[in-house]
Short mmCIF file of C-alpha atoms (C1' of nucleotides) and ligand atoms in Angstrom, two decimals:
data_model
loop_
_atom_site.label_atom_id
_atom_site.label_comp_id
_atom_site.label_asym_id
_atom_site.label_seq_id
_atom_site.Cartn_x
_atom_site.Cartn_y
_atom_site.Cartn_z
CA MET A 1 0.00 0.00 0.00
CA LEU A 2 2.81 2.36 0.86
CA GLU A 3 4.44 1.32 -2.40
CA LEU A 4 1.34 2.48 -4.25
CA ILE A 5 1.61 5.91 -2.69
CA GLN A 6 5.26 6.09 -3.71
CA ASP A 7 4.37 5.06 -7.24
CA ASP A 8 1.86 7.90 -7.27
CA GLY A 9 4.79 10.20 -6.59
CA GLY A 10 4.22 10.83 -2.88
CA VAL A 11 7.21 11.05 -0.57
CA THR A 12 5.07 11.84 2.43
CA VAL A 13 1.65 10.64 3.51
CA SER A 14 -0.80 12.15 5.98
CA SER A 15 -2.77 10.28 8.60
CA GLU A 16 -5.86 11.34 6.64
CA GLN A 17 -4.65 9.54 3.50
CA LEU A 18 -3.67 6.44 5.44
CA ALA A 19 -7.06 6.41 7.13
CA ARG A 20 -8.99 6.54 3.87
CA ARG A 21 -7.07 3.60 2.47
CA GLY A 22 -7.18 1.60 5.68
CA HIS A 23 -10.89 1.94 6.41
CA THR A 24 -10.31 3.82 9.61
CA THR A 25 -10.00 7.39 10.89
CA ALA A 26 -7.12 9.86 10.87
CA ALA A 27 -7.15 10.12 14.66
CA GLN A 28 -6.87 6.36 14.93
CA VAL A 29 -3.86 6.22 12.65
CA ARG A 30 -2.09 8.92 14.62
CA LYS A 31 -2.84 7.26 17.97
CA ASP A 32 -1.59 3.93 16.72
CA LEU A 33 1.62 5.29 15.29
CA SER A 34 2.27 7.49 18.33
CA HIS A 35 2.56 4.33 20.46
CA PHE A 36 5.81 3.58 18.70
CA GLY A 37 7.32 7.04 18.97
CA SER A 38 6.68 10.25 17.11
CA PHE A 39 8.20 10.31 13.70
CA GLY A 40 5.71 12.33 11.71
CA LYS A 41 6.38 15.89 10.59
CA ARG A 42 3.75 18.43 11.52
CA GLY A 43 2.19 20.17 8.58
CA LEU A 44 3.58 17.53 6.27
CA GLY A 45 2.72 14.01 7.38
CA TYR A 46 4.85 10.91 7.56
CA SER A 47 7.81 10.21 5.30
CA VAL A 48 6.82 7.15 3.33
CA ASP A 49 10.36 5.79 3.42
CA GLU A 50 10.70 6.23 7.15
CA LEU A 51 7.23 4.80 7.75
CA LYS A 52 8.12 1.69 5.77
CA ASP A 53 11.29 1.21 7.78
CA ARG A 54 9.56 1.77 11.10
CA LEU A 55 6.71 -0.59 10.32
CA ARG A 56 9.14 -3.21 9.19
CA ILE A 57 10.93 -2.99 12.51
CA ILE A 58 7.78 -2.68 14.62
CA LEU A 59 6.22 -5.74 13.03
CA GLY A 60 9.43 -7.71 13.15
CA LEU A 61 9.54 -7.91 9.38
CA ASP A 62 13.15 -6.79 9.23
CA ARG A 63 14.35 -10.34 9.17
CA VAL A 64 13.59 -13.64 7.51
CA TRP A 65 11.56 -16.02 9.65
CA ARG A 66 12.31 -19.69 9.29
CA VAL A 67 9.14 -21.76 9.19
CA ILE A 68 8.59 -25.52 9.27
CA LEU A 69 5.46 -26.93 7.65
CA ILE A 70 4.03 -29.89 9.56
CA GLY A 71 1.65 -32.02 7.52
CA ALA A 72 2.09 -32.44 3.78
CA GLY A 73 -1.60 -32.95 3.00
CA ARG A 74 -4.02 -30.96 0.93
CA ILE A 75 -3.81 -27.67 2.74
CA GLY A 76 -0.10 -28.18 3.39
CA SER A 77 0.69 -28.48 -0.30
CA ALA A 78 -1.34 -25.38 -1.17
CA LEU A 79 0.49 -23.40 1.49
CA PHE A 80 3.89 -24.71 0.44
CA GLU A 81 3.42 -23.40 -3.07
CA TYR A 82 2.01 -20.07 -1.94
CA PRO A 83 4.64 -17.60 -3.15
CA ASP A 84 3.56 -14.72 -0.89
CA PHE A 85 5.07 -16.32 2.21
CA LYS A 86 8.58 -16.21 0.83
CA LYS A 87 8.00 -12.75 -0.62
CA ARG A 88 7.06 -11.42 2.79
CA GLY A 89 9.96 -12.96 4.63
CA TYR A 90 8.66 -16.36 5.69
CA ASP A 91 10.98 -19.06 4.46
CA CYS A 92 9.70 -22.62 4.61
CA VAL A 93 12.90 -24.42 5.57
CA ALA A 94 11.42 -27.93 5.95
CA VAL A 95 8.30 -30.02 5.49
CA VAL A 96 7.55 -33.02 7.72
CA ASP A 97 4.87 -35.69 7.56
CA SER A 98 4.16 -38.94 9.37
CA ASP A 99 2.94 -40.85 6.32
CA PRO A 100 5.66 -43.23 5.09
CA ALA A 101 4.24 -42.95 1.58
CA LYS A 102 4.94 -39.20 1.57
CA ILE A 103 8.33 -39.18 3.25
CA GLY A 104 11.05 -38.66 0.69
CA GLU A 105 8.73 -37.07 -1.85
CA LYS A 106 10.32 -34.02 -3.49
CA TRP A 107 8.50 -30.71 -3.22
CA GLY A 108 10.42 -28.11 -5.20
CA GLU A 109 13.74 -27.76 -3.44
CA ARG A 110 12.61 -29.60 -0.33
CA VAL A 111 12.20 -33.27 0.51
CA ILE A 112 9.47 -34.32 2.92
CA ARG A 113 11.08 -35.40 6.18
CA PRO A 114 9.73 -37.93 8.67
CA ALA A 115 7.76 -36.52 11.58
CA GLU A 116 10.20 -38.01 14.09
CA GLU A 117 12.82 -35.55 12.92
CA LEU A 118 10.67 -32.58 13.88
CA GLU A 119 12.64 -31.66 17.00
CA SER A 120 16.05 -32.05 15.42
CA LEU A 121 15.00 -30.06 12.34
CA ILE A 122 13.66 -27.21 14.48
CA LYS A 123 16.96 -27.06 16.33
CA GLU A 124 19.30 -27.53 13.38
CA LEU A 125 17.49 -25.12 11.10
CA ARG A 126 16.74 -22.73 13.98
CA ALA A 127 13.10 -22.53 12.95
CA THR A 128 11.04 -19.97 14.86
CA LEU A 129 7.57 -20.73 13.56
CA VAL A 130 5.62 -23.84 12.59
CA ILE A 131 2.56 -24.16 10.41
CA LEU A 132 0.36 -26.93 11.78
CA ALA A 133 -1.49 -28.63 8.92
CA VAL A 134 -2.13 -32.01 10.51
CA PRO A 135 -5.41 -33.66 11.49
CA ALA A 136 -7.03 -32.27 14.63
CA SER A 137 -6.21 -35.44 16.55
CA ALA A 138 -2.48 -34.93 16.09
CA ALA A 139 -2.35 -31.17 16.56
CA GLN A 140 -1.92 -30.88 20.34
CA LEU A 141 0.93 -33.37 20.52
CA VAL A 142 2.78 -31.93 17.57
CA ALA A 143 2.37 -28.43 18.97
CA GLU A 144 3.86 -29.47 22.30
CA ARG A 145 6.78 -31.16 20.62
CA SER A 146 7.42 -28.05 18.54
CA VAL A 147 7.37 -25.75 21.53
CA ASN A 148 9.63 -28.02 23.53
CA ALA A 149 12.09 -27.97 20.66
CA GLY A 150 12.20 -24.18 20.71
CA VAL A 151 9.53 -22.91 18.34
CA ARG A 152 8.24 -19.43 19.29
CA GLY A 153 4.91 -19.23 17.48
CA ILE A 154 2.33 -21.46 15.82
CA LEU A 155 -0.02 -20.98 12.88
CA ASN A 156 -2.67 -23.63 13.48
CA PHE A 157 -5.01 -24.91 10.79
CA ALA A 158 -6.43 -27.78 12.81
CA PRO A 159 -9.90 -27.05 14.15
CA VAL A 160 -8.92 -27.44 17.80
CA GLN A 161 -7.84 -25.05 20.49
CA ILE A 162 -4.21 -25.81 21.20
CA GLN A 163 -2.84 -25.51 24.73
CA VAL A 164 0.67 -24.10 24.90
CA PRO A 165 2.54 -21.89 27.36
CA GLU A 166 1.22 -18.32 27.59
CA ASP A 167 4.27 -16.78 25.99
CA ILE A 168 3.91 -18.78 22.77
CA PRO A 169 1.48 -17.01 20.44
CA VAL A 170 -0.90 -19.18 18.46
CA GLU A 171 -2.92 -17.93 15.49
CA ASN A 172 -5.82 -20.13 14.52
CA VAL A 173 -7.19 -20.40 11.01
CA ASN A 174 -10.69 -21.80 11.24
CA LEU A 175 -12.37 -21.53 7.89
CA VAL A 176 -15.64 -23.08 9.02
CA MET A 177 -15.91 -20.31 11.59
CA GLU A 178 -15.33 -17.71 8.91
CA LEU A 179 -18.23 -19.13 6.95
CA GLU A 180 -20.33 -19.24 10.10
CA ALA A 181 -19.51 -15.59 10.70
CA LEU A 182 -20.89 -14.81 7.25
CA SER A 183 -24.02 -16.88 7.92
CA PHE A 184 -24.52 -15.09 11.21
CA GLN A 185 -24.27 -11.64 9.65
CA ILE A 186 -26.62 -12.58 6.84
CA THR A 187 -29.12 -14.14 9.22
CA ARG A 188 -28.99 -11.21 11.64
CA ALA A 189 -29.61 -8.76 8.82
CA LEU A 190 -32.82 -10.62 8.00
CA THR A 191 -34.12 -11.04 11.56
CA PRO A 192 -33.27 -7.96 13.59
CA MET B 1 -17.12 -28.74 21.77
CA LEU B 2 -20.63 -29.17 23.14
CA GLU B 3 -20.50 -32.71 21.77
CA LEU B 4 -17.43 -33.37 23.90
CA ILE B 5 -19.29 -32.32 27.00
CA GLN B 6 -22.14 -34.64 26.09
CA ASP B 7 -19.70 -37.48 25.51
CA ASP B 8 -18.35 -36.81 28.98
CA GLY B 9 -21.87 -37.47 30.22
CA GLY B 10 -22.96 -33.89 30.88
CA VAL B 11 -26.53 -32.89 30.10
CA THR B 12 -26.02 -29.37 31.40
CA VAL B 13 -23.07 -27.04 31.28
CA SER B 14 -22.32 -23.96 33.38
CA SER B 15 -21.02 -20.64 32.13
CA GLU B 16 -17.92 -21.42 34.16
CA GLN B 17 -17.25 -24.60 32.21
CA LEU B 18 -17.90 -22.91 28.89
CA ALA B 19 -15.56 -20.09 29.84
CA ARG B 20 -12.69 -22.42 30.70
CA ARG B 21 -12.93 -24.12 27.34
CA GLY B 22 -13.43 -20.95 25.36
CA HIS B 23 -10.55 -18.94 26.84
CA THR B 24 -12.88 -16.35 28.31
CA THR B 25 -14.72 -15.61 31.54
CA ALA B 26 -17.98 -16.89 32.98
CA ALA B 27 -19.47 -13.39 33.10
CA GLN B 28 -18.67 -12.93 29.44
CA VAL B 29 -20.40 -16.13 28.45
CA ARG B 30 -23.52 -15.20 30.40
CA LYS B 31 -23.64 -11.68 28.95
CA ASP B 32 -23.25 -13.01 25.43
CA LEU B 33 -25.92 -15.65 25.78
CA SER B 34 -28.30 -13.28 27.56
CA HIS B 35 -28.42 -11.13 24.41
CA PHE B 36 -30.37 -13.90 22.75
CA GLY B 37 -32.83 -14.51 25.54
CA SER B 38 -32.51 -16.28 28.87
CA PHE B 39 -32.56 -20.01 28.57
CA GLY B 40 -30.23 -21.11 31.33
CA LYS B 41 -31.47 -22.71 34.54
CA ARG B 42 -30.29 -21.09 37.74
CA GLY B 43 -28.37 -23.38 40.01
CA LEU B 44 -27.87 -25.79 37.14
CA GLY B 45 -26.48 -24.15 34.02
CA TYR B 46 -27.49 -24.49 30.40
CA SER B 47 -29.01 -27.61 28.90
CA VAL B 48 -26.49 -28.80 26.36
CA ASP B 49 -29.20 -29.90 23.96
CA GLU B 50 -31.05 -26.62 24.15
CA LEU B 51 -27.83 -24.65 23.85
CA LYS B 52 -26.92 -26.53 20.70
CA ASP B 53 -30.32 -25.80 19.17
CA ARG B 54 -30.23 -22.15 20.12
CA LEU B 55 -26.74 -21.61 18.80
CA ARG B 56 -27.63 -23.32 15.58
CA ILE B 57 -30.54 -20.92 15.12
CA ILE B 58 -28.66 -17.84 16.31
CA LEU B 59 -25.76 -18.50 13.97
CA GLY B 60 -28.03 -19.38 11.08
CA LEU B 61 -26.67 -22.91 11.05
CA ASP B 62 -30.14 -24.43 10.94
CA ARG B 63 -30.02 -24.65 7.21
CA VAL B 64 -27.67 -25.75 4.46
CA TRP B 65 -25.82 -22.90 2.79
CA ARG B 66 -25.08 -23.28 -0.89
CA VAL B 67 -21.56 -22.14 -1.73
CA ILE B 68 -19.83 -21.67 -5.06
CA LEU B 69 -16.07 -22.01 -5.21
CA ILE B 70 -14.46 -19.57 -7.62
CA GLY B 71 -10.93 -20.53 -8.67
CA ALA B 72 -9.90 -24.16 -8.96
CA GLY B 73 -6.24 -23.58 -8.14
CA ARG B 74 -4.07 -24.80 -5.29
CA ILE B 75 -6.02 -23.37 -2.42
CA GLY B 76 -9.31 -24.01 -4.20
CA SER B 77 -8.64 -27.72 -4.50
CA ALA B 78 -7.62 -28.02 -0.85
CA LEU B 79 -10.82 -26.28 0.20
CA PHE B 80 -12.98 -28.35 -2.11
CA GLU B 81 -11.80 -31.55 -0.48
CA TYR B 82 -12.10 -30.21 3.04
CA PRO B 83 -14.84 -32.38 4.53
CA ASP B 84 -15.67 -30.08 7.46
CA PHE B 85 -17.49 -27.60 5.22
CA LYS B 86 -20.11 -30.12 4.21
CA LYS B 87 -20.29 -31.47 7.75
CA ARG B 88 -21.09 -28.04 9.09
CA GLY B 89 -23.73 -27.20 6.53
CA TYR B 90 -21.79 -25.58 3.72
CA ASP B 91 -22.47 -27.37 0.48
CA CYS B 92 -20.19 -26.57 -2.42
CA VAL B 93 -22.69 -26.68 -5.28
CA ALA B 94 -20.34 -25.60 -8.06
CA VAL B 95 -16.73 -24.83 -8.94
CA VAL B 96 -15.82 -22.32 -11.63
CA ASP B 97 -12.50 -21.39 -13.20
CA SER B 98 -11.38 -19.26 -16.13
CA ASP B 99 -8.62 -21.59 -17.30
CA PRO B 100 -9.75 -23.54 -20.38
CA ALA B 101 -7.40 -26.35 -19.39
CA LYS B 102 -9.28 -26.82 -16.14
CA ILE B 103 -12.84 -26.41 -17.38
CA GLY B 104 -14.53 -29.78 -17.66
CA GLU B 105 -12.18 -31.46 -15.20
CA LYS B 106 -14.04 -33.71 -12.76
CA TRP B 107 -13.67 -33.04 -9.05
CA GLY B 108 -15.57 -35.70 -7.16
CA GLU B 109 -19.19 -35.21 -8.07
CA ARG B 110 -18.63 -31.81 -9.63
CA VAL B 111 -17.33 -30.66 -12.99
CA ILE B 112 -15.40 -27.40 -13.20
CA ARG B 113 -17.57 -24.85 -14.97
CA PRO B 114 -16.36 -21.90 -17.07
CA ALA B 115 -16.12 -18.58 -15.24
CA GLU B 116 -18.60 -16.98 -17.65
CA GLU B 117 -21.33 -19.12 -16.17
CA LEU B 118 -20.81 -17.65 -12.71
CA GLU B 119 -23.92 -15.46 -12.74
CA SER B 120 -26.21 -18.10 -14.16
CA LEU B 121 -24.92 -20.74 -11.73
CA ILE B 122 -25.48 -18.44 -8.76
CA LYS B 123 -29.04 -17.85 -9.86
CA GLU B 124 -29.91 -21.39 -10.89
CA LEU B 125 -28.37 -23.06 -7.85
CA ARG B 126 -29.53 -20.24 -5.57
CA ALA B 127 -26.06 -19.95 -4.06
CA THR B 128 -25.80 -17.60 -1.09
CA LEU B 129 -22.06 -17.58 -0.52
CA VAL B 130 -18.96 -17.63 -2.70
CA ILE B 131 -15.42 -18.59 -1.81
CA LEU B 132 -13.02 -16.39 -3.75
CA ALA B 133 -9.84 -18.32 -4.52
CA VAL B 134 -8.66 -16.43 -7.57
CA PRO B 135 -5.56 -14.26 -8.07
CA ALA B 136 -5.71 -10.85 -6.41
CA SER B 137 -5.99 -9.14 -9.80
CA ALA B 138 -9.28 -10.91 -10.56
CA ALA B 139 -10.84 -10.73 -7.12
CA GLN B 140 -12.61 -7.36 -7.23
CA LEU B 141 -14.31 -8.01 -10.56
CA VAL B 142 -15.40 -11.52 -9.65
CA ALA B 143 -16.75 -10.26 -6.32
CA GLU B 144 -18.83 -7.60 -8.04
CA ARG B 145 -20.22 -10.08 -10.51
CA SER B 146 -21.14 -12.43 -7.68
CA VAL B 147 -22.91 -9.74 -5.69
CA ASN B 148 -24.80 -8.52 -8.73
CA ALA B 149 -25.96 -12.06 -9.34
CA GLY B 150 -27.38 -12.26 -5.83
CA VAL B 151 -24.67 -13.63 -3.56
CA ARG B 152 -25.07 -12.51 0.07
CA GLY B 153 -21.62 -13.08 1.53
CA ILE B 154 -18.00 -13.59 0.44
CA LEU B 155 -15.11 -15.56 1.88
CA ASN B 156 -12.11 -13.94 0.27
CA PHE B 157 -8.67 -15.57 0.05
CA ALA B 158 -7.15 -13.03 -2.30
CA PRO B 159 -4.81 -10.61 -0.51
CA VAL B 160 -6.80 -7.51 -1.46
CA GLN B 161 -9.49 -5.48 0.23
CA ILE B 162 -12.65 -6.04 -1.76
CA GLN B 163 -15.16 -3.22 -2.20
CA VAL B 164 -18.77 -4.36 -2.09
CA PRO B 165 -22.01 -2.82 -0.82
CA GLU B 166 -22.18 -2.37 2.96
CA ASP B 167 -24.81 -5.01 3.47
CA ILE B 168 -22.70 -7.79 1.93
CA PRO B 169 -20.40 -9.24 4.58
CA VAL B 170 -16.88 -10.16 3.50
CA GLU B 171 -14.53 -12.30 5.56
CA ASN B 172 -10.91 -12.09 4.55
CA VAL B 173 -8.39 -14.85 5.01
CA ASN B 174 -4.95 -13.36 4.90
CA LEU B 175 -2.41 -15.93 5.95
CA VAL B 176 0.59 -13.66 5.55
CA MET B 177 -1.01 -11.32 8.05
CA GLU B 178 -1.51 -14.20 10.47
CA LEU B 179 2.20 -14.95 10.28
CA GLU B 180 3.00 -11.27 10.70
CA ALA B 181 0.81 -11.19 13.79
CA LEU B 182 2.92 -14.00 15.23
CA SER B 183 6.14 -12.19 14.32
CA PHE B 184 4.84 -9.04 15.95
CA GLN B 185 3.96 -10.78 19.19
CA ILE B 186 7.30 -12.56 19.31
CA THR B 187 9.21 -9.38 18.56
CA ARG B 188 7.27 -7.35 21.10
CA ALA B 189 7.92 -9.93 23.80
CA LEU B 190 11.65 -9.47 23.20
CA THR B 191 11.71 -5.65 23.06
CA PRO B 192 9.17 -4.23 25.54
"C1'" DA C 1 -40.92 -27.07 54.55
"C1'" DG C 2 -36.76 -24.93 55.26
"C1'" DA C 3 -31.83 -24.55 54.75
"C1'" DC C 4 -28.02 -25.05 51.63
"C1'" DG C 5 -25.25 -25.06 47.58
"C1'" DC C 6 -24.97 -23.59 42.84
"C1'" DT C 7 -25.68 -20.84 38.92
"C1'" DT C 8 -28.08 -17.49 36.11
"C1'" DG C 9 -29.24 -12.77 34.61
"C1'" DT C 10 -28.27 -8.12 35.06
"C1'" DG C 11 -27.47 -3.45 36.89
"C1'" DA C 12 -23.30 -0.93 38.17
"C1'" DA C 13 -18.29 -0.16 38.11
"C1'" DA C 14 -14.03 -0.56 35.69
"C1'" DA C 15 -11.26 -0.87 31.85
"C1'" DG C 16 -10.36 -0.27 27.20
"C1'" DC C 17 -10.86 1.87 22.82
"C1'" DT C 18 -12.26 5.59 19.60
"C1'" DT C 19 -13.22 10.17 18.42
"C1'" DC C 20 -12.84 15.08 19.29
"C1'" DA C 21 -10.47 19.18 19.57
"C1'" DC C 22 -6.75 22.01 19.70
"C1'" DA C 23 -1.96 23.78 20.86
"C1'" DA C 24 2.35 23.39 18.68
"C1'" DG C 25 5.36 22.82 14.86
"C1'" DA C 26 6.77 22.78 9.91
"C1'" DA C 27 6.86 24.46 5.25
"C1'" DA C 28 5.72 27.92 1.73
"C1'" DG C 29 4.34 32.11 0.12
"C1'" DT C 30 4.38 37.37 0.77
"C1'" DA D 1 9.79 38.24 9.56
"C1'" DC D 2 5.11 37.40 9.46
"C1'" DT D 3 1.00 35.11 7.97
"C1'" DT D 4 -1.29 31.27 6.08
"C1'" DT D 5 -1.98 26.52 5.54
"C1'" DC D 6 -1.31 21.89 6.87
"C1'" DT D 7 -0.75 18.23 9.88
"C1'" DT D 8 1.01 15.95 14.01
"C1'" DG D 9 0.69 14.44 18.87
"C1'" DT D 10 -2.10 14.14 22.78
"C1'" DG D 11 -5.14 15.24 26.79
"C1'" DA D 12 -10.12 14.94 27.47
"C1'" DA D 13 -14.64 13.34 26.32
"C1'" DG D 14 -17.49 9.85 24.66
"C1'" DC D 15 -18.50 5.26 23.71
"C1'" DT D 16 -18.13 0.18 24.00
"C1'" DT D 17 -16.78 -3.93 26.07
"C1'" DT D 18 -15.50 -6.51 30.04
"C1'" DT D 19 -15.62 -7.54 34.75
"C1'" DC D 20 -17.75 -7.39 39.30
"C1'" DA D 21 -21.21 -8.36 42.49
"C1'" DC D 22 -25.33 -9.95 44.11
"C1'" DA D 23 -30.45 -10.77 44.30
"C1'" DA D 24 -33.31 -14.29 42.59
"C1'" DG D 25 -34.25 -18.94 41.15
"C1'" DC D 26 -33.62 -23.97 40.90
"C1'" DG D 27 -32.74 -28.53 42.81
"C1'" DT D 28 -31.43 -31.45 46.75
"C1'" DC D 29 -30.99 -33.08 51.25
"C1'" DT D 30 -32.67 -33.39 55.79
N1 NAD E 1 -8.11 -28.87 3.42
C1 NAD E 1 -8.50 -27.65 3.85
O1 NAD E 1 -8.94 -26.82 3.05
C2 NAD E 1 -8.42 -27.28 5.27
C3 NAD E 1 -8.86 -26.03 5.62
C4 NAD E 1 -8.78 -25.62 6.94
C5 NAD E 1 -8.27 -26.46 7.88
N2 NAD E 1 -7.85 -27.68 7.54
C6 NAD E 1 -7.29 -28.50 8.62
O2 NAD E 1 -5.93 -28.70 8.33
C7 NAD E 1 -5.53 -29.99 8.75
C8 NAD E 1 -5.01 -30.74 7.57
O3 NAD E 1 -6.01 -30.81 6.57
P1 NAD E 1 -5.76 -31.48 5.18
O4 NAD E 1 -7.01 -31.30 4.39
O5 NAD E 1 -4.49 -31.00 4.59
O6 NAD E 1 -5.65 -33.01 5.62
P2 NAD E 1 -4.81 -34.16 4.93
O7 NAD E 1 -5.28 -35.43 5.53
O8 NAD E 1 -4.82 -33.98 3.47
O9 NAD E 1 -3.33 -33.88 5.43
C9 NAD E 1 -2.87 -34.11 6.73
C10 NAD E 1 -1.42 -34.57 6.64
O10 NAD E 1 -0.86 -34.61 7.94
C11 NAD E 1 -0.07 -35.80 8.04
N3 NAD E 1 0.05 -36.14 9.46
C12 NAD E 1 -0.82 -36.78 10.25
N4 NAD E 1 -0.34 -36.89 11.50
C13 NAD E 1 0.88 -36.30 11.49
C14 NAD E 1 1.88 -36.10 12.48
N5 NAD E 1 1.70 -36.52 13.74
N6 NAD E 1 3.00 -35.47 12.13
C15 NAD E 1 3.17 -35.03 10.87
N7 NAD E 1 2.27 -35.18 9.89
C16 NAD E 1 1.14 -35.82 10.21
C17 NAD E 1 -0.81 -36.81 7.22
O11 NAD E 1 0.07 -37.85 6.81
C18 NAD E 1 -1.29 -35.96 6.05
O12 NAD E 1 -0.35 -35.93 5.00
C19 NAD E 1 -6.76 -30.62 9.36
O13 NAD E 1 -6.72 -30.42 10.74
C20 NAD E 1 -7.89 -29.85 8.74
O14 NAD E 1 -9.01 -29.83 9.58
C21 NAD E 1 -7.89 -28.10 6.25
N1 NAD E 2 -2.06 -21.14 -2.11
C1 NAD E 2 -2.27 -20.69 -0.89
O1 NAD E 2 -1.91 -21.33 0.09
C2 NAD E 2 -2.97 -19.41 -0.66
C3 NAD E 2 -3.13 -19.02 0.64
C4 NAD E 2 -3.79 -17.83 0.91
C5 NAD E 2 -4.28 -17.08 -0.10
N2 NAD E 2 -4.12 -17.45 -1.37
C6 NAD E 2 -4.69 -16.61 -2.39
O2 NAD E 2 -5.70 -17.34 -3.02
C7 NAD E 2 -5.76 -17.01 -4.39
C8 NAD E 2 -5.56 -18.23 -5.20
O3 NAD E 2 -4.32 -18.82 -4.87
P1 NAD E 2 -3.81 -20.17 -5.49
O4 NAD E 2 -2.53 -20.48 -4.84
O5 NAD E 2 -4.88 -21.17 -5.44
O6 NAD E 2 -3.55 -19.70 -6.97
P2 NAD E 2 -3.66 -20.56 -8.31
O7 NAD E 2 -3.01 -19.77 -9.36
O8 NAD E 2 -3.21 -21.95 -8.04
O9 NAD E 2 -5.22 -20.63 -8.57
C9 NAD E 2 -5.99 -19.56 -9.02
C10 NAD E 2 -7.06 -20.13 -9.94
O10 NAD E 2 -7.99 -19.09 -10.26
C11 NAD E 2 -8.31 -19.20 -11.64
N3 NAD E 2 -8.79 -17.91 -12.11
C12 NAD E 2 -8.07 -16.83 -12.47
N4 NAD E 2 -8.89 -15.82 -12.82
C13 NAD E 2 -10.15 -16.28 -12.69
C14 NAD E 2 -11.43 -15.71 -12.91
N5 NAD E 2 -11.56 -14.45 -13.32
N6 NAD E 2 -12.52 -16.46 -12.68
C15 NAD E 2 -12.39 -17.74 -12.26
N7 NAD E 2 -11.20 -18.32 -12.01
C16 NAD E 2 -10.09 -17.60 -12.23
C17 NAD E 2 -7.04 -19.66 -12.30
O11 NAD E 2 -7.32 -20.29 -13.53
C18 NAD E 2 -6.51 -20.64 -11.25
O12 NAD E 2 -7.00 -21.94 -11.46
C19 NAD E 2 -4.69 -15.97 -4.62
O13 NAD E 2 -5.28 -14.69 -4.52
C20 NAD E 2 -3.75 -16.20 -3.48
O14 NAD E 2 -3.06 -15.02 -3.13
C21 NAD E 2 -3.50 -18.62 -1.66
#
DNA sequence: AGACGCTTGTGAAAAGCTTCACAAGAAAGT
DNA sequence: ACTTTCTTGTGAAGCTTTTCACAAGCGTCT
């Protein structure tokens, strides 16, 4: 988005402009940014270059995150080939699966590794994140093993609530719930 | 989740129990449920059966929703084979794609239809929801066409903000953002 | 029937978040 | 140098959500 503004020839951007694009208000943008220091110029706005740098640092995007994909099934393969992860700094350094038929299969540059190697791969490759794309029944165990091996965050596709220590963030992707959210909004609109 | 409680032999469940499982507080659960009427029994809790029925109605899950999948690519094929959608009342009644090489391909019971038929399929099959699994560049146009043909809600996988009328709910699935949320939380924990 | 143990439903208080409003600062023109 | 025009940063006000606290209700045991 900031790139678009630069392409339009802007070197600075006001909270008002950011708000319009981000479906929010100018005051909100300023409050949010002020939490991370004050780097806007009064009367002018924010330097797009500086804003990009700051956001990169604030969001922790100023480095490449090493990710291990656990579960080489349907959703796993779609995710593996999703180019945006790499583009945005998430490097899938390994894929593991428990199915002997899949182990050894070549996916692009990577070979599917056996699930038993999960801990050693996390340590050797210094992976910080895992993507959990295994059946719900396996999710809790695999998550625990990952955390014990040193993983710092989990993106969970299994439709279960995973229990891990408080300081390990977990983001859940529950597509059924997203559809249910749509159903709810549609239903509510009809019966107020 | 309510099924689990039933399997454990519970016919009623207290707000306290619900809260523990749902990572929230008992007061919160009661407030939420009280918005839809008061159907708990004091001293006892909520009847699991009744709660299930009520939630089904509240969430609009008491009917089957007809969904059309737009884009038979990597993520589209993973979603199509995801059994939980059907199980939870979301029936994928058609798949469309613009790629001539894919049109006509058989996916289970369905045949991939040409993208031009989108409007007529929505009308004929009375589809209420679409899942947008097309490249970002095509998403806005396809969304507009869907809404004009009568779709009431959109689950959008393309990494763009879609503009549709206010009364059409859109749920966005942005996996890169989920990873960035993890990165942010991890980074923030390190540098307070 | 009455006492007791639990749990809901709901005002009221607290906390959190958003919007308002404006002094203060930065550039550009006069 | 002064005025005008923008726009930030931030207390204060306003609003929403969450938590607290407790009377009222239900079932059970004696
Ligand atoms: N397919 C989808 O569109 C979709 C969408 C949302 C969520 N999900 C969820 O994602 C998970 C995977 O779904 P899927 O459709 O890819 O299923 P899948 O059966 O195609 O793939 C699961 C893979 O995990 C592997 N696996 C099982 N146990 C393992 C373990 N202990 N360690 C490592 N690998 C193991 C299996 O061998 C298999 O290859 C499920 O929990 C599902 O509910 C899937
Ligand atoms: N692969 C993933 O894991 C993943 C994850 C999140 C989001 N996404 C997003 O989902 C979308 C699809 O991703 P993908 O990996 O499946 O891509 P893909 O290229 O594999 O599939 C896209 C499909 O859409 C079809 N298509 C293109 N234009 C169309 C149109 N106008 N009407 C109908 N069909 C059309 C193409 O023929 C293709 O089959 C992209 O926007 C992507 O950013 C993908």
